[in-house]
PDB file of C-alpha atoms in Angstrom:
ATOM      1  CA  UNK A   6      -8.047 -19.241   0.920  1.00 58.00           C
ATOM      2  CA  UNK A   7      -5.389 -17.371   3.263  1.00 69.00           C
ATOM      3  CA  UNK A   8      -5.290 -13.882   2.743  1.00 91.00           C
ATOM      4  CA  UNK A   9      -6.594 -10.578   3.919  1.00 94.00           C
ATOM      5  CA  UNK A  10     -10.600 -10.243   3.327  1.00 95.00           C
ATOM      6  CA  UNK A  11     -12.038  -6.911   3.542  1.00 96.00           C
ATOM      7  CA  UNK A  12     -16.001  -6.370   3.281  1.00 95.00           C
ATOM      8  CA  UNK A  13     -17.819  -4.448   1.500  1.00 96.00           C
ATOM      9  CA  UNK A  14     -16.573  -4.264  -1.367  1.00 94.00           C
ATOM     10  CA  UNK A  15     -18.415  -0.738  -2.360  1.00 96.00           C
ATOM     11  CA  UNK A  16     -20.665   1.758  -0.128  1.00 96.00           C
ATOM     12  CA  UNK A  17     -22.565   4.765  -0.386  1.00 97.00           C
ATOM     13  CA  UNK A  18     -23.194   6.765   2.698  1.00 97.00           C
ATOM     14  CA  UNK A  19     -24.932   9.832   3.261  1.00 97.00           C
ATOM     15  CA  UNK A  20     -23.426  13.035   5.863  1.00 97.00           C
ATOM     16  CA  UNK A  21     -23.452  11.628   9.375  1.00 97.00           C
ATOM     17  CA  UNK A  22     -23.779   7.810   9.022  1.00 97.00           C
ATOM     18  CA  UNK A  23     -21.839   5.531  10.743  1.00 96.00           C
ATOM     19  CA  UNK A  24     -20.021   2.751   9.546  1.00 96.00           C
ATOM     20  CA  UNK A  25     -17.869  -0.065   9.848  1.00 97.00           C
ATOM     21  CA  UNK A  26     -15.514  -1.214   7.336  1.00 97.00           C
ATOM     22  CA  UNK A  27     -14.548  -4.831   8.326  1.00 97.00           C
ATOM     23  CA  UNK A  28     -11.055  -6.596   7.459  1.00 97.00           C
ATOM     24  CA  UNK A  29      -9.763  -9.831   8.601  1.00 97.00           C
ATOM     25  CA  UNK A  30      -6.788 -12.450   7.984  1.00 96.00           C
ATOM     26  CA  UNK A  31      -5.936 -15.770   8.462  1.00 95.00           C
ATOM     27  CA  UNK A  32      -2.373 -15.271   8.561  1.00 92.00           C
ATOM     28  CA  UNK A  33      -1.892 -14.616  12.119  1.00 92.00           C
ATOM     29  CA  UNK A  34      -0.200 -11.998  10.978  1.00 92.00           C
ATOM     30  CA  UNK A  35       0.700  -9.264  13.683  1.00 92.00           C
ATOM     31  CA  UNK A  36       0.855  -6.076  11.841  1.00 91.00           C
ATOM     32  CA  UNK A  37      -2.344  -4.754  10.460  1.00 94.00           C
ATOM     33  CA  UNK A  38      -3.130  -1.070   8.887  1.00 94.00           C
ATOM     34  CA  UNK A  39      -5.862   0.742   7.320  1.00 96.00           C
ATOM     35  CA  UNK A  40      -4.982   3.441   4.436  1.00 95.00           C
ATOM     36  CA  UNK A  41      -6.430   5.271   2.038  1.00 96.00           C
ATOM     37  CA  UNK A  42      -5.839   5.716  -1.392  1.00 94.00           C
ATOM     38  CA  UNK A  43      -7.410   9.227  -2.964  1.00 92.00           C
ATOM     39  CA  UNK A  44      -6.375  10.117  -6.715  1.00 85.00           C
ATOM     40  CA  UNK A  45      -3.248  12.010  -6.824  1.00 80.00           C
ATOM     41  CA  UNK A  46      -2.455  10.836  -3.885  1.00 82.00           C
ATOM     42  CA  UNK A  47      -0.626   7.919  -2.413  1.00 82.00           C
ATOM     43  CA  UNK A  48      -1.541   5.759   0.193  1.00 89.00           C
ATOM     44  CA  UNK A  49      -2.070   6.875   3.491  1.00 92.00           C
ATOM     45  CA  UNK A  50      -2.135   5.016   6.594  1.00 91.00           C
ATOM     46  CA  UNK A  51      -5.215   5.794   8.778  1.00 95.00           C
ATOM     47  CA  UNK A  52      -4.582   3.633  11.947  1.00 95.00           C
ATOM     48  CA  UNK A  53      -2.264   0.620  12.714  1.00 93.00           C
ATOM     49  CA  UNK A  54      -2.225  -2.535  14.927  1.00 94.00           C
ATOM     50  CA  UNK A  55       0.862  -4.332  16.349  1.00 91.00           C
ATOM     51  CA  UNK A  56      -1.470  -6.459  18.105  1.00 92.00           C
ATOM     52  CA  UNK A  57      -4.302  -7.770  20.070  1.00 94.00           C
ATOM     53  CA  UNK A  58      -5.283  -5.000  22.103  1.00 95.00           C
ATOM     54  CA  UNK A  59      -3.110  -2.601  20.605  1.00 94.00           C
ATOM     55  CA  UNK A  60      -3.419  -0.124  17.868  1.00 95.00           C
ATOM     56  CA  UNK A  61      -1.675   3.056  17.271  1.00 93.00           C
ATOM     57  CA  UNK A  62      -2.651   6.381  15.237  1.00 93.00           C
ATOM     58  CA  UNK A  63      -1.145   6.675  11.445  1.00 90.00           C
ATOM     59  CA  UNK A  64      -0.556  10.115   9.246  1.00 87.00           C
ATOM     60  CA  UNK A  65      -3.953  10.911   8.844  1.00 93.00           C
ATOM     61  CA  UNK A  66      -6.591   9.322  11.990  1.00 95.00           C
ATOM     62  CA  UNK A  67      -9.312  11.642  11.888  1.00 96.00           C
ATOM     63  CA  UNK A  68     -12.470  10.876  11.791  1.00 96.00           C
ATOM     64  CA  UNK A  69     -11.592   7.131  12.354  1.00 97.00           C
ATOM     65  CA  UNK A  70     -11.649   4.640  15.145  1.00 97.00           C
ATOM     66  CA  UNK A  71     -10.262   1.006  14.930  1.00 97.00           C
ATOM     67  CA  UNK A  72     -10.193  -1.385  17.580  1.00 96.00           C
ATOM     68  CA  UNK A  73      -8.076  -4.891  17.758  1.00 97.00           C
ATOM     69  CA  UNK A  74      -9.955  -7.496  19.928  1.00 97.00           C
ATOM     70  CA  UNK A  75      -8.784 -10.802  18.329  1.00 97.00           C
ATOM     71  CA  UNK A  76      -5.521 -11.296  15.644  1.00 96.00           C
ATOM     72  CA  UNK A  77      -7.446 -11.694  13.351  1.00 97.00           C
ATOM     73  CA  UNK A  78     -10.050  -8.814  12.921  1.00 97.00           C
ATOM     74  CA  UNK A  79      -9.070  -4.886  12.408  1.00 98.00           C
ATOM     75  CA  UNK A  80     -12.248  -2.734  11.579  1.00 98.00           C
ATOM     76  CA  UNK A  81     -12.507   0.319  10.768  1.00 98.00           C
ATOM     77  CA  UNK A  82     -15.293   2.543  11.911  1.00 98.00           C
ATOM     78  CA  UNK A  83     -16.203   6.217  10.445  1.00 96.00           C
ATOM     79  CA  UNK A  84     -18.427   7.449  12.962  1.00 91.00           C
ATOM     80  CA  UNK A  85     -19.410  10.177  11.388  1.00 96.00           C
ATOM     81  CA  UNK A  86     -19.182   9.704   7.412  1.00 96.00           C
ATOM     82  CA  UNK A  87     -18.121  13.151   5.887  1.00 97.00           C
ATOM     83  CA  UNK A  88     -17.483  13.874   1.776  1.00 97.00           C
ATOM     84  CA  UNK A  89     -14.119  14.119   2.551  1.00 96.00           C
ATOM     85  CA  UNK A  90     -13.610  10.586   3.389  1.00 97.00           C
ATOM     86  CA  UNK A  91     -15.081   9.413  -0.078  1.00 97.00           C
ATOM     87  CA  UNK A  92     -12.027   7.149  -0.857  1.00 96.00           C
ATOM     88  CA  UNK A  93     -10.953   3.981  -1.698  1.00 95.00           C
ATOM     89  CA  UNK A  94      -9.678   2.087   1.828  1.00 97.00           C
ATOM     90  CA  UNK A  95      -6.951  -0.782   1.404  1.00 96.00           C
ATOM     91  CA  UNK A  96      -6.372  -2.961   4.614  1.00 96.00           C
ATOM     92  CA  UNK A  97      -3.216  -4.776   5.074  1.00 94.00           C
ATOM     93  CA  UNK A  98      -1.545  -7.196   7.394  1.00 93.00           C
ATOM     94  CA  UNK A  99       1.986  -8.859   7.934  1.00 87.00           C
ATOM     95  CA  UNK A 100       4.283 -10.055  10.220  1.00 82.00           C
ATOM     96  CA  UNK A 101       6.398  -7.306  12.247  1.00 71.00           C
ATOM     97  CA  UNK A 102       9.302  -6.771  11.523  1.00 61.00           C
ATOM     98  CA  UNK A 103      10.330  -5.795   7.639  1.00 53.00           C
ATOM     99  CA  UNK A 104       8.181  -8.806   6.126  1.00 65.00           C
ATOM    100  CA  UNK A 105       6.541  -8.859   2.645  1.00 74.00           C
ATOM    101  CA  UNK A 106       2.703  -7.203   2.981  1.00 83.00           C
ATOM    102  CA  UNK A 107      -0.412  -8.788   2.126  1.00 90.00           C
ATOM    103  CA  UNK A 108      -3.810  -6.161   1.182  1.00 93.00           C
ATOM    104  CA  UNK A 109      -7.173  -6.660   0.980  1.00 94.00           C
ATOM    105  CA  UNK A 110      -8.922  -5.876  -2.539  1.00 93.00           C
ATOM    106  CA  UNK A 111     -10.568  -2.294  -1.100  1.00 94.00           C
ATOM    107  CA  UNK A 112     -13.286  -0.760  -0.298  1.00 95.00           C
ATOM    108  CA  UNK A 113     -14.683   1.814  -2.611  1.00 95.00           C
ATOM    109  CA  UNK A 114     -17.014   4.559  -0.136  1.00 97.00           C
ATOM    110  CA  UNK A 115     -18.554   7.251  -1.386  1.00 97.00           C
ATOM    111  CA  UNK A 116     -20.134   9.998   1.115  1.00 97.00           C
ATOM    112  CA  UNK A 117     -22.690  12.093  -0.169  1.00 97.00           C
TER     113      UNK A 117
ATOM    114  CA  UNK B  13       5.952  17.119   2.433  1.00 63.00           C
ATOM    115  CA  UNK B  14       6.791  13.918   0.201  1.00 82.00           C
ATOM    116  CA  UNK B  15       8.467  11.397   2.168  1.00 91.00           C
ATOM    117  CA  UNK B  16       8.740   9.307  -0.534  1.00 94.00           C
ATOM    118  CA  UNK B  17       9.346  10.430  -4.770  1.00 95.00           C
ATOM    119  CA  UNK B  18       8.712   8.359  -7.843  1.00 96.00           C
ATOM    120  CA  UNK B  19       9.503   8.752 -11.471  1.00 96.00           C
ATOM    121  CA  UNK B  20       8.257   8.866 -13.933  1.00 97.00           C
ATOM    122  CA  UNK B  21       5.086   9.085 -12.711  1.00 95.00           C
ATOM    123  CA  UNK B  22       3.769   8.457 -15.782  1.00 96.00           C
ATOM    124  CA  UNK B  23       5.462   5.617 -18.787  1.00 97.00           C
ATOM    125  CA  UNK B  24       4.564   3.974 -21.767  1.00 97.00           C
ATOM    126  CA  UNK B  25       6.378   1.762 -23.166  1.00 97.00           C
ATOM    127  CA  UNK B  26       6.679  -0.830 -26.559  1.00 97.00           C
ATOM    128  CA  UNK B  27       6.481  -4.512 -25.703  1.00 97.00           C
ATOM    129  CA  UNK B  28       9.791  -5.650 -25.109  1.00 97.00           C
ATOM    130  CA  UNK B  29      11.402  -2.862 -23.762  1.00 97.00           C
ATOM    131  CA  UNK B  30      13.452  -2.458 -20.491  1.00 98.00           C
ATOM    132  CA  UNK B  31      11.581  -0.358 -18.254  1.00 97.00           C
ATOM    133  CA  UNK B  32      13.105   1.183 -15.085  1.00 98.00           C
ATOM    134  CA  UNK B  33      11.179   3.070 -12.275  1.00 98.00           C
ATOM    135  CA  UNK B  34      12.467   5.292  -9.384  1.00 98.00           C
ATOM    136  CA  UNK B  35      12.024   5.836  -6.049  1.00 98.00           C
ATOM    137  CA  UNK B  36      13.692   8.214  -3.659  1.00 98.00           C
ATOM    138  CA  UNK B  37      13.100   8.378  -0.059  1.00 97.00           C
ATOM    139  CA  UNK B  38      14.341  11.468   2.842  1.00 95.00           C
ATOM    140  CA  UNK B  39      13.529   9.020   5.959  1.00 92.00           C
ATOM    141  CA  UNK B  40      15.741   6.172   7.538  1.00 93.00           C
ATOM    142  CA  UNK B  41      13.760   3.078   6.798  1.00 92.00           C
ATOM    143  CA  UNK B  42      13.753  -0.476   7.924  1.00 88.00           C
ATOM    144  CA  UNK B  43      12.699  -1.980   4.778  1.00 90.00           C
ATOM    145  CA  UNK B  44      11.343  -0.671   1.381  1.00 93.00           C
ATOM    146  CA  UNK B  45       8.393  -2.417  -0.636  1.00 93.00           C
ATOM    147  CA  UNK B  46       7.380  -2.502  -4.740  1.00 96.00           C
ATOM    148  CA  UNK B  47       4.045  -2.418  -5.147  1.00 95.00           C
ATOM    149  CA  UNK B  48       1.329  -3.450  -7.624  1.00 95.00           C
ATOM    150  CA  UNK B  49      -1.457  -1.852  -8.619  1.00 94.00           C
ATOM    151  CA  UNK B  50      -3.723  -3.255 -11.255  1.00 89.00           C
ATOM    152  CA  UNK B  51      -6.838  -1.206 -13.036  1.00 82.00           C
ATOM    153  CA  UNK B  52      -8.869  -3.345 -11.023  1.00 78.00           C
ATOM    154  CA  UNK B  53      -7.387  -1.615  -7.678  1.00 79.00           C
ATOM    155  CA  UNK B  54      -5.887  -4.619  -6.156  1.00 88.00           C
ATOM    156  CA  UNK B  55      -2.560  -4.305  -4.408  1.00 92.00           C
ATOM    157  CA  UNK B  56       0.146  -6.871  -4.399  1.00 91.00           C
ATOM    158  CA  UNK B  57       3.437  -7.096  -2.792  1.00 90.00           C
ATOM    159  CA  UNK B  58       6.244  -7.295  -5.482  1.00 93.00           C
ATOM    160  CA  UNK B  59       9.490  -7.026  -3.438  1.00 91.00           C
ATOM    161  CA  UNK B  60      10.631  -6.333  -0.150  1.00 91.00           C
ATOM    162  CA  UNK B  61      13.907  -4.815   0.327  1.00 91.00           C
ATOM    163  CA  UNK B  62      16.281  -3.971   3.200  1.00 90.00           C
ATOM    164  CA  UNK B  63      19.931  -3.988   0.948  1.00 91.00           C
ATOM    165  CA  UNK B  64      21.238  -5.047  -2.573  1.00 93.00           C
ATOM    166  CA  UNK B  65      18.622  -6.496  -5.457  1.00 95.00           C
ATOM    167  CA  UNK B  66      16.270  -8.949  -6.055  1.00 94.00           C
ATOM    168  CA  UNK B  67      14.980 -10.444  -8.806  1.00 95.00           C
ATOM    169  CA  UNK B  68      11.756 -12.388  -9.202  1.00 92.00           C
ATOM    170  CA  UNK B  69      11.336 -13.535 -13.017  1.00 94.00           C
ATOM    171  CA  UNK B  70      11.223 -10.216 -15.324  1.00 96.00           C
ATOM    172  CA  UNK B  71      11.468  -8.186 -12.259  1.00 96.00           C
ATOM    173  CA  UNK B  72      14.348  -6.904 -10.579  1.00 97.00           C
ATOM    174  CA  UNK B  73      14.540  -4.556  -7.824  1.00 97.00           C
ATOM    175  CA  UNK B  74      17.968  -2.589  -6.485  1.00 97.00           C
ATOM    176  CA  UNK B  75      18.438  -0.387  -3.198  1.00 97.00           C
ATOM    177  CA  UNK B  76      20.872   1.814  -2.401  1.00 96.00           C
ATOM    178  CA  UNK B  77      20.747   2.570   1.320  1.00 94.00           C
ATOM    179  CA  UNK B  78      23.428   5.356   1.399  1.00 94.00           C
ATOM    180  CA  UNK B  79      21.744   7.164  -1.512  1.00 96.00           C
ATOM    181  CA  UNK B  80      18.614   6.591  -0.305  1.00 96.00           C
ATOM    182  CA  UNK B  81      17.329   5.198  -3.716  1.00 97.00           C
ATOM    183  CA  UNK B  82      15.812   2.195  -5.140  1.00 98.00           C
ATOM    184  CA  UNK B  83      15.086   1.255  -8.770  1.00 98.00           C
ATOM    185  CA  UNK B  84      12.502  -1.659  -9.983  1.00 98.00           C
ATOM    186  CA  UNK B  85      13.242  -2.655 -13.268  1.00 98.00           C
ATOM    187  CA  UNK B  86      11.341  -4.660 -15.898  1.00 97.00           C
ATOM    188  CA  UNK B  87      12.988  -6.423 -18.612  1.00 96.00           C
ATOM    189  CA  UNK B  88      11.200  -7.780 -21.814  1.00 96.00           C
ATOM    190  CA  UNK B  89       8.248  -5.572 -21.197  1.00 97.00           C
ATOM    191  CA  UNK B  90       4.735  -6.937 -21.673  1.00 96.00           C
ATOM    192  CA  UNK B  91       1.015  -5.777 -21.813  1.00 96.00           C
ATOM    193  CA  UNK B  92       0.516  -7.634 -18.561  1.00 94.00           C
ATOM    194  CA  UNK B  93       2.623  -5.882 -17.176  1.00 96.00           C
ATOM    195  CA  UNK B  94       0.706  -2.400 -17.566  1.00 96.00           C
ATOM    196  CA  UNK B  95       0.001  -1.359 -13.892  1.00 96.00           C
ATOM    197  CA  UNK B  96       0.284   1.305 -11.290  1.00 96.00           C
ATOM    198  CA  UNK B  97       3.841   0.347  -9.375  1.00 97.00           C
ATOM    199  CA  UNK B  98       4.216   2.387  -5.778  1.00 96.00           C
ATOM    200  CA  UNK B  99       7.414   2.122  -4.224  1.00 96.00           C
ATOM    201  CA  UNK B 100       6.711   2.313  -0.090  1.00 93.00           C
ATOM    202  CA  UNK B 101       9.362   2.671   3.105  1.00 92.00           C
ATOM    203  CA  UNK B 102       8.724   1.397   6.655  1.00 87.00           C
ATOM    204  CA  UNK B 103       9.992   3.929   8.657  1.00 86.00           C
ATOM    205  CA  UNK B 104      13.406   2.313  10.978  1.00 87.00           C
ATOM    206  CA  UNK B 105      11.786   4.568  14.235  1.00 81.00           C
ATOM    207  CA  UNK B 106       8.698   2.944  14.433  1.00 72.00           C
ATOM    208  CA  UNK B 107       5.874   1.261  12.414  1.00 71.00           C
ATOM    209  CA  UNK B 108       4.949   3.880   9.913  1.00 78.00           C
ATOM    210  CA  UNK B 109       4.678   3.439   5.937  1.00 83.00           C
ATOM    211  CA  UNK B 110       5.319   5.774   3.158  1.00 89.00           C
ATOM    212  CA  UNK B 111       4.098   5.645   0.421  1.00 91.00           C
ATOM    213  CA  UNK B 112       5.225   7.163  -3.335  1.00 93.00           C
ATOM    214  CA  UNK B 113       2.190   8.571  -5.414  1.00 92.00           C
ATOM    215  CA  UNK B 114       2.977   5.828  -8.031  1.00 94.00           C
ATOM    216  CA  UNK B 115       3.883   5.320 -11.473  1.00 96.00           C
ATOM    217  CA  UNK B 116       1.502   4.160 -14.052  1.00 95.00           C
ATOM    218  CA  UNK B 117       2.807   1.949 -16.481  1.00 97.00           C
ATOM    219  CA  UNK B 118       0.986   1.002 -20.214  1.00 97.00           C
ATOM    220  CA  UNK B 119       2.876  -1.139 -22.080  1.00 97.00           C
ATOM    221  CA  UNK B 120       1.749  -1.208 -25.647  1.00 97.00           C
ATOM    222  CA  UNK B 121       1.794  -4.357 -28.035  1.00 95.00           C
TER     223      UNK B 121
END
């Protein structure tokens, strides 16, 4: 099915681990973003991608790292996992330009 | 600072009602979005808008580029409905989003 898949669905880490949350789309779709969603709060981007080989910082980066090797993979790494990134992380993707967006279902972490 | 303003940000409403929902924005955008949010926490795109309305079945969505406003409206409200809806602006000087705080909607049989 096309779409936007985004793996795992939930994690717990402790202070200090690394991860990598993984998204991916079939679309070949351009555009691809990270955010966060925290309650309260609306969605924040994180990091973006206009590309292969190009990705760009969003409104709030630290503490992340992404990377865009192919079109069709944007991860998301936490490098080192603090409480304050306990969230729930939406990836997205679309075409550039003012096109419709298509998300991921999430990825609930919790950092304890 | 709150680049982009819903209300309400809370409504409940009787099955069959018309139910509007507003967004305000202070940044020149390219394009502005309706989002979806369902208790389950998935996201889906409901409308994207650069001028004028849309409509897609119950839903209708207006902008107002001058004003800097858009409204999504719902008519013949139903308990399917019920749902977080985020209104969210791509920025016209480059590629960043903003995105409201949402407005949860129950709509009651």
């Amino acid at each position: 099915n096309a779409g936007v898949t985004q793996t795992p669905k939930f994690q717990v880490l402790k202070t200090g681990q690394s991860m990598t949350l993984q998204c991916a789309q079939d679309m070949n779709h351009e555009y691809m973003s990270w955010y966060r969603q925290d309650p309260g709060m609306g969605l924040r981007l994180i990091h973006y991608s206009v590309g292969a080989g190009i990705t760009d910082q969003g409104e709030v980066p630290n503490g992340y790292n992404v990377s865009r090797s192919t079109t069709e993979d944007f991860p998301l790494r936490l490098l080192s996992a603090a409480p304050s990134q306990t969230s729930v992380y939406f990836c997205a993707s679309s075409y550039t330009g003012s096109y419709g967006y298509t998300f991921g279902s999430g990825t609930r972490l919790t950092v304890v | 600072k709150n680049e982009v303003e819903q209300s309400p940000q809370n409504l409940t409403a009787q099955e069959g009602e018309f139910i509007t929902i507003n967004c305000s924005y202070s940044v020149g955008i390219s394009a502005l979005h309706w989002l979806q949010q369902h208790p389950g926490g998935g996201i889906v795109s409901l409308f994207m808008l650069s001028s004028g309305k849309k409509k897609h079945g119950r839903l209708i969505a207006t902008i107002n580029i001058q004003e800097k406003h858009s409204s999504l409206h719902i008519t013949a409200s139903h308990p399917r409905d019920s749902a977080v809806y985020i209104c969210a602006v791509r920025s016209n000087t480059g590629n960043q989003f903003y995105f409201g705080t949402g407005t949860s909607l129950t709509v009651i049989p």
